[in-house]
Amino acid sequence: MSSELFEPTVLDGLARKTEAIQRKRKVGGKELLDMALFDGDQSFNGMSMQLMRRDGLDISKQALHQRHHSNMTKFVQAVFEQLIAVELPQEQTQGLEIRIKDSTRFALPEVIAETFPGTKGSGMKAGASVQFEFEIKSGKSDIKVTPANANDQGESHLDKASIQPGVLYMRDLGYTHLSYMNNINKVKAFFINKLCPKTTIYLLKDDQYQKLELSKLQGITGVFDQQVYIGADKMPVRIIIEPVSEELKARRIANTEKYNKKKGSTTSKGFKERAGFNFIVTNLVSENIALN
């Protein structure tokens, strides 16, 4: 589908569907997308010159200004949704609707710091965060722009009302606190995510909760996959612990020590032990869903 998406007739159809084009004009869907992707740093006069040079179209800067309205954003989003939509075999998704969310941050000119403040300690005085979620099969997406100092954990609290039963949510570590996972459990939805390094893991033996000592994991070569309990409330989850290469472990420790040195802190022994493993938690039961 991705190659067909960039056919002019397909782009024209999306432009009309989103009303970025409302009647027959010189500028079609292909030209609109080219301007959005390649001419975003140009003035309208510059865009006009680019259209003449690239497509042989004589369009005034006033006419281009009129075309840049909210429906242009809808058009670009529709193209993006079509581009990322994938057709996965039923056996790969195991019957689940899967939604993935992440974010990215970037710097903005300092003059707009009052509206888009940056993040403390990063040297970014003004910046924005793009929160992006998409459904892996349909490609349907939700994109939101916030100030850079709005963190992912706060965003996950805002998402509480949108969690739907039966949906599998995959998110980066910044979103996935214990309250987030508990909210998903309550509505009978599913999650797969990394586990916060500071979260305590317990095993249940002889009706007693016993803390999982990471030192006991040293030297394992296979995948540890079983039910455990996490946090003060002993939330039951399935955990998958997988050892990583010594090279990756060393890189993780070096990056963290470099960051901690800037902050004037030291890297804990516990972090160095955890750096040798990937910790994935989920509420999908192993009898029905294979993850390794």
Short mmCIF file of C-alpha atoms in Angstrom, two decimals:
data_model
loop_
_atom_site.label_atom_id
_atom_site.label_comp_id
_atom_site.label_asym_id
_atom_site.label_seq_id
_atom_site.Cartn_x
_atom_site.Cartn_y
_atom_site.Cartn_z
CA MET A 1 0.00 0.00 0.00
CA SER A 2 2.86 2.42 0.78
CA SER A 3 3.98 2.64 -2.86
CA GLU A 4 0.41 3.09 -4.12
CA LEU A 5 -0.19 5.79 -1.49
CA PHE A 6 1.99 8.29 -3.34
CA GLU A 7 0.12 7.94 -6.62
CA PRO A 8 -1.42 11.37 -7.50
CA THR A 9 -4.93 9.94 -7.79
CA VAL A 10 -4.71 8.38 -4.30
CA LEU A 11 -3.38 11.60 -2.78
CA ASP A 12 -6.11 13.60 -4.55
CA GLY A 13 -8.69 11.28 -3.02
CA LEU A 14 -7.31 11.78 0.48
CA ALA A 15 -7.12 15.54 -0.04
CA ARG A 16 -10.79 15.67 -1.04
CA LYS A 17 -11.84 13.31 1.75
CA THR A 18 -10.24 15.59 4.35
CA GLU A 19 -11.44 18.70 2.45
CA ALA A 20 -7.90 19.99 2.03
CA ILE A 21 -9.09 20.31 -1.58
CA GLN A 22 -12.75 21.27 -1.90
CA ARG A 23 -13.04 21.69 -5.66
CA LYS A 24 -10.93 21.15 -8.78
CA ARG A 25 -7.77 23.26 -8.56
CA LYS A 26 -4.29 23.46 -10.03
CA VAL A 27 -2.76 22.22 -6.78
CA GLY A 28 -3.60 18.55 -6.10
CA GLY A 29 -2.87 16.15 -3.26
CA LYS A 30 0.66 15.41 -4.51
CA GLU A 31 1.61 19.10 -4.53
CA LEU A 32 0.05 19.67 -1.10
CA LEU A 33 2.06 16.79 0.36
CA ASP A 34 5.28 17.97 -1.28
CA MET A 35 4.80 21.40 0.28
CA ALA A 36 4.10 19.90 3.72
CA LEU A 37 7.10 17.56 3.61
CA PHE A 38 9.74 19.59 1.81
CA ASP A 39 8.78 23.27 1.95
CA GLY A 40 7.81 23.72 5.61
CA ASP A 41 10.68 26.15 6.24
CA GLN A 42 9.73 28.33 3.26
CA SER A 43 7.63 31.49 3.20
CA PHE A 44 4.49 31.39 1.05
CA ASN A 45 6.45 33.27 -1.59
CA GLY A 46 9.16 30.61 -1.41
CA MET A 47 6.54 27.86 -1.71
CA SER A 48 5.12 29.59 -4.78
CA MET A 49 8.56 29.61 -6.38
CA GLN A 50 9.09 25.94 -5.49
CA LEU A 51 5.79 24.97 -7.14
CA MET A 52 6.83 26.74 -10.32
CA ARG A 53 10.29 25.16 -10.32
CA ARG A 54 9.17 21.64 -9.33
CA ASP A 55 5.74 21.31 -10.97
CA GLY A 56 5.47 24.18 -13.44
CA LEU A 57 2.48 25.64 -11.54
CA ASP A 58 1.94 29.38 -11.31
CA ILE A 59 0.23 29.90 -7.92
CA SER A 60 0.32 33.19 -6.00
CA LYS A 61 1.46 33.32 -2.37
CA GLN A 62 -2.02 34.63 -1.43
CA ALA A 63 -3.65 31.54 -2.95
CA LEU A 64 -1.25 29.28 -1.05
CA HIS A 65 -2.01 31.08 2.20
CA GLN A 66 -5.71 30.34 1.70
CA ARG A 67 -4.97 26.64 1.26
CA HIS A 68 -3.08 26.34 4.57
CA HIS A 69 -5.97 25.81 6.95
CA SER A 70 -6.87 23.14 9.53
CA ASN A 71 -7.84 20.66 6.81
CA MET A 72 -4.21 20.59 5.65
CA THR A 73 -3.31 19.08 9.01
CA LYS A 74 -6.08 16.49 8.59
CA PHE A 75 -4.77 15.65 5.13
CA VAL A 76 -1.17 15.10 6.29
CA GLN A 77 -2.41 13.01 9.22
CA ALA A 78 -4.54 10.89 6.85
CA VAL A 79 -1.49 10.26 4.65
CA PHE A 80 0.56 9.33 7.70
CA GLU A 81 -2.12 6.93 8.95
CA GLN A 82 -2.23 5.19 5.58
CA LEU A 83 1.56 4.97 5.52
CA ILE A 84 1.96 3.31 8.93
CA ALA A 85 -1.05 0.99 8.67
CA VAL A 86 0.10 -2.61 8.38
CA GLU A 87 -1.75 -5.79 7.57
CA LEU A 88 -0.62 -8.38 10.08
CA PRO A 89 -1.75 -12.01 9.95
CA GLN A 90 -4.28 -12.89 12.65
CA GLU A 91 -1.85 -15.34 14.24
CA GLN A 92 0.72 -12.57 14.79
CA THR A 93 -1.67 -10.24 16.61
CA GLN A 94 -3.33 -13.23 18.32
CA GLY A 95 -6.71 -11.57 17.95
CA LEU A 96 -5.74 -8.39 19.79
CA GLU A 97 -6.16 -4.75 18.84
CA ILE A 98 -2.76 -3.22 19.60
CA ARG A 99 -2.15 0.47 20.38
CA ILE A 100 1.37 1.88 20.67
CA LYS A 101 2.23 5.25 22.20
CA ASP A 102 5.45 7.23 22.48
CA SER A 103 6.65 10.82 22.44
CA THR A 104 9.49 12.94 21.14
CA ARG A 105 10.77 16.35 22.21
CA PHE A 106 12.50 19.09 20.26
CA ALA A 107 13.77 22.61 20.89
CA LEU A 108 11.95 25.76 19.76
CA PRO A 109 13.05 29.43 19.54
CA GLU A 110 13.49 30.92 23.00
CA VAL A 111 11.04 33.77 22.24
CA ILE A 112 8.09 31.40 22.72
CA ALA A 113 9.33 29.93 26.01
CA GLU A 114 6.35 31.37 27.89
CA THR A 115 3.94 29.33 25.76
CA PHE A 116 6.20 26.30 25.17
CA PRO A 117 8.60 26.05 28.13
CA GLY A 118 11.51 23.65 27.79
CA THR A 119 12.75 21.02 30.23
CA LYS A 120 14.77 21.85 33.33
CA GLY A 121 18.37 20.73 33.37
CA SER A 122 18.54 20.09 29.63
CA GLY A 123 19.48 23.56 28.45
CA MET A 124 16.28 23.61 26.36
CA LYS A 125 14.60 26.90 27.29
CA ALA A 126 11.71 26.43 24.87
CA GLY A 127 10.45 23.23 23.35
CA ALA A 128 7.55 21.02 22.37
CA SER A 129 6.61 17.39 22.93
CA VAL A 130 4.71 15.39 20.33
CA GLN A 131 2.53 12.67 21.89
CA PHE A 132 1.80 10.04 19.27
CA GLU A 133 -0.43 6.96 19.54
CA PHE A 134 -1.44 4.63 16.73
CA GLU A 135 -3.40 1.41 16.29
CA ILE A 136 -1.05 -1.01 14.60
CA LYS A 137 -3.54 -2.67 12.20
CA SER A 138 -5.70 0.25 11.08
CA GLY A 139 -3.00 2.92 11.29
CA LYS A 140 -5.50 5.22 13.03
CA SER A 141 -3.49 7.76 15.00
CA ASP A 142 -3.84 10.39 17.67
CA ILE A 143 -1.25 13.18 17.63
CA LYS A 144 -1.02 15.92 20.25
CA VAL A 145 1.52 18.72 20.76
CA THR A 146 2.29 19.85 24.33
CA PRO A 147 5.01 21.96 25.97
CA ALA A 148 8.26 20.01 26.41
CA ASN A 149 7.97 20.12 30.20
CA ALA A 150 4.75 18.03 30.13
CA ASN A 151 6.01 14.57 31.06
CA ASP A 152 4.81 11.18 29.81
CA GLN A 153 3.63 10.04 33.24
CA GLY A 154 1.22 12.98 33.44
CA GLU A 155 0.03 12.15 29.93
CA SER A 156 -0.76 8.58 30.99
CA HIS A 157 -3.05 9.91 33.76
CA LEU A 158 -4.93 11.96 31.16
CA ASP A 159 -5.38 8.80 29.05
CA LYS A 160 -7.20 6.96 31.84
CA ALA A 161 -10.70 7.62 30.45
CA SER A 162 -9.76 6.43 26.94
CA ILE A 163 -8.62 2.90 27.90
CA GLN A 164 -10.91 0.34 26.26
CA PRO A 165 -11.58 -3.30 27.21
CA GLY A 166 -9.77 -5.97 25.20
CA VAL A 167 -7.15 -3.60 23.74
CA LEU A 168 -3.42 -4.25 24.18
CA TYR A 169 -1.47 -1.10 25.12
CA MET A 170 2.29 -0.90 24.46
CA ARG A 171 4.04 2.19 25.81
CA ASP A 172 7.47 3.45 26.70
CA LEU A 173 8.70 3.30 30.29
CA GLY A 174 7.85 6.94 31.02
CA TYR A 175 4.11 6.23 30.83
CA THR A 176 3.99 2.99 32.75
CA HIS A 177 3.69 3.57 36.50
CA LEU A 178 1.81 1.12 38.74
CA SER A 179 -1.37 3.24 38.69
CA TYR A 180 -1.41 3.07 34.87
CA MET A 181 -1.17 -0.72 34.89
CA ASN A 182 -3.84 -0.97 37.59
CA ASN A 183 -6.21 1.21 35.51
CA ILE A 184 -5.79 -1.15 32.55
CA ASN A 185 -6.51 -4.17 34.75
CA LYS A 186 -9.72 -2.57 36.02
CA VAL A 187 -11.25 -2.21 32.55
CA LYS A 188 -10.09 -5.66 31.41
CA ALA A 189 -7.59 -4.34 28.88
CA PHE A 190 -3.98 -5.51 28.45
CA PHE A 191 -0.48 -4.04 28.72
CA ILE A 192 3.08 -4.95 27.77
CA ASN A 193 5.84 -2.61 28.91
CA LYS A 194 9.19 -2.32 30.64
CA LEU A 195 9.24 -2.31 34.42
CA CYS A 196 10.44 0.77 36.30
CA PRO A 197 13.88 -0.05 37.78
CA LYS A 198 12.82 1.07 41.27
CA THR A 199 9.83 -1.31 41.42
CA THR A 200 10.21 -4.15 43.90
CA ILE A 201 9.50 -7.65 42.56
CA TYR A 202 8.14 -10.42 44.79
CA LEU A 203 7.77 -14.17 44.41
CA LEU A 204 5.05 -16.05 46.29
CA LYS A 205 6.40 -19.11 48.10
CA ASP A 206 4.53 -21.03 50.80
CA ASP A 207 1.98 -18.17 51.05
CA GLN A 208 4.80 -15.72 51.80
CA TYR A 209 5.97 -12.83 49.59
CA GLN A 210 9.72 -12.99 49.05
CA LYS A 211 11.67 -10.21 47.36
CA LEU A 212 13.34 -11.31 44.14
CA GLU A 213 17.05 -10.73 44.65
CA LEU A 214 18.65 -9.70 41.39
CA SER A 215 21.94 -11.23 42.44
CA LYS A 216 20.28 -14.64 42.03
CA LEU A 217 19.67 -13.89 38.35
CA GLN A 218 23.34 -13.47 37.56
CA GLY A 219 24.57 -16.20 35.25
CA ILE A 220 21.18 -17.24 33.84
CA THR A 221 21.23 -17.81 30.09
CA GLY A 222 17.58 -18.46 29.29
CA VAL A 223 14.40 -16.42 29.72
CA PHE A 224 12.76 -16.15 33.15
CA ASP A 225 8.99 -16.12 32.48
CA GLN A 226 6.52 -16.52 35.33
CA GLN A 227 3.97 -14.78 37.54
CA VAL A 228 5.32 -12.40 40.17
CA TYR A 229 3.98 -9.54 42.29
CA ILE A 230 5.15 -5.94 42.10
CA GLY A 231 4.99 -2.82 44.23
CA ALA A 232 3.65 -2.24 47.72
CA ASP A 233 0.21 -3.56 46.72
CA LYS A 234 1.70 -6.78 45.30
CA MET A 235 0.06 -6.42 41.89
CA PRO A 236 0.11 -9.81 40.10
CA VAL A 237 1.84 -9.63 36.69
CA ARG A 238 3.66 -11.90 34.32
CA ILE A 239 7.32 -10.95 34.10
CA ILE A 240 9.80 -11.81 31.36
CA ILE A 241 13.43 -11.30 32.38
CA GLU A 242 16.00 -11.73 29.63
CA PRO A 243 19.79 -11.32 29.97
CA VAL A 244 21.50 -8.92 27.54
CA SER A 245 24.99 -8.99 26.11
CA GLU A 246 27.93 -7.76 28.19
CA GLU A 247 28.46 -5.06 25.56
CA LEU A 248 24.93 -3.69 26.00
CA LYS A 249 25.19 -3.91 29.78
CA ALA A 250 28.45 -1.92 29.76
CA ARG A 251 26.92 0.70 27.44
CA ARG A 252 23.88 1.14 29.70
CA ILE A 253 26.09 1.60 32.77
CA ALA A 254 28.42 4.05 30.98
CA ASN A 255 25.51 6.19 29.73
CA THR A 256 23.92 6.29 33.18
CA GLU A 257 27.20 7.12 34.92
CA LYS A 258 27.77 9.98 32.46
CA TYR A 259 24.26 11.33 33.18
CA ASN A 260 24.64 10.92 36.96
CA LYS A 261 28.02 12.67 36.91
CA LYS A 262 26.36 15.77 35.44
CA LYS A 263 23.77 15.64 38.22
CA GLY A 264 26.37 15.14 40.92
CA SER A 265 25.09 11.68 41.88
CA THR A 266 26.45 8.15 41.74
CA THR A 267 25.18 5.02 40.01
CA SER A 268 23.75 2.48 42.45
CA LYS A 269 24.82 -1.14 42.71
CA GLY A 270 21.20 -2.12 42.11
CA PHE A 271 21.13 -0.32 38.75
CA LYS A 272 24.32 -2.03 37.66
CA GLU A 273 22.76 -5.40 38.46
CA ARG A 274 19.58 -4.55 36.54
CA ALA A 275 21.55 -3.23 33.55
CA GLY A 276 22.34 -6.82 32.59
CA PHE A 277 18.69 -7.68 31.94
CA ASN A 278 15.54 -6.61 30.13
CA PHE A 279 12.49 -6.55 32.42
CA ILE A 280 9.12 -6.80 30.64
CA VAL A 281 5.80 -7.02 32.50
CA THR A 282 2.35 -7.85 31.16
CA ASN A 283 -1.07 -9.01 32.30
CA LEU A 284 -1.35 -11.41 29.33
CA VAL A 285 -1.25 -14.97 30.63
CA SER A 286 1.43 -17.26 29.26
CA GLU A 287 -1.06 -20.07 28.56
CA ASN A 288 -2.69 -17.97 25.83
CA ILE A 289 -0.03 -15.55 24.57
CA ALA A 290 3.57 -16.42 23.66
CA LEU A 291 6.01 -13.51 23.94
CA ASN A 292 9.38 -15.14 23.50
#
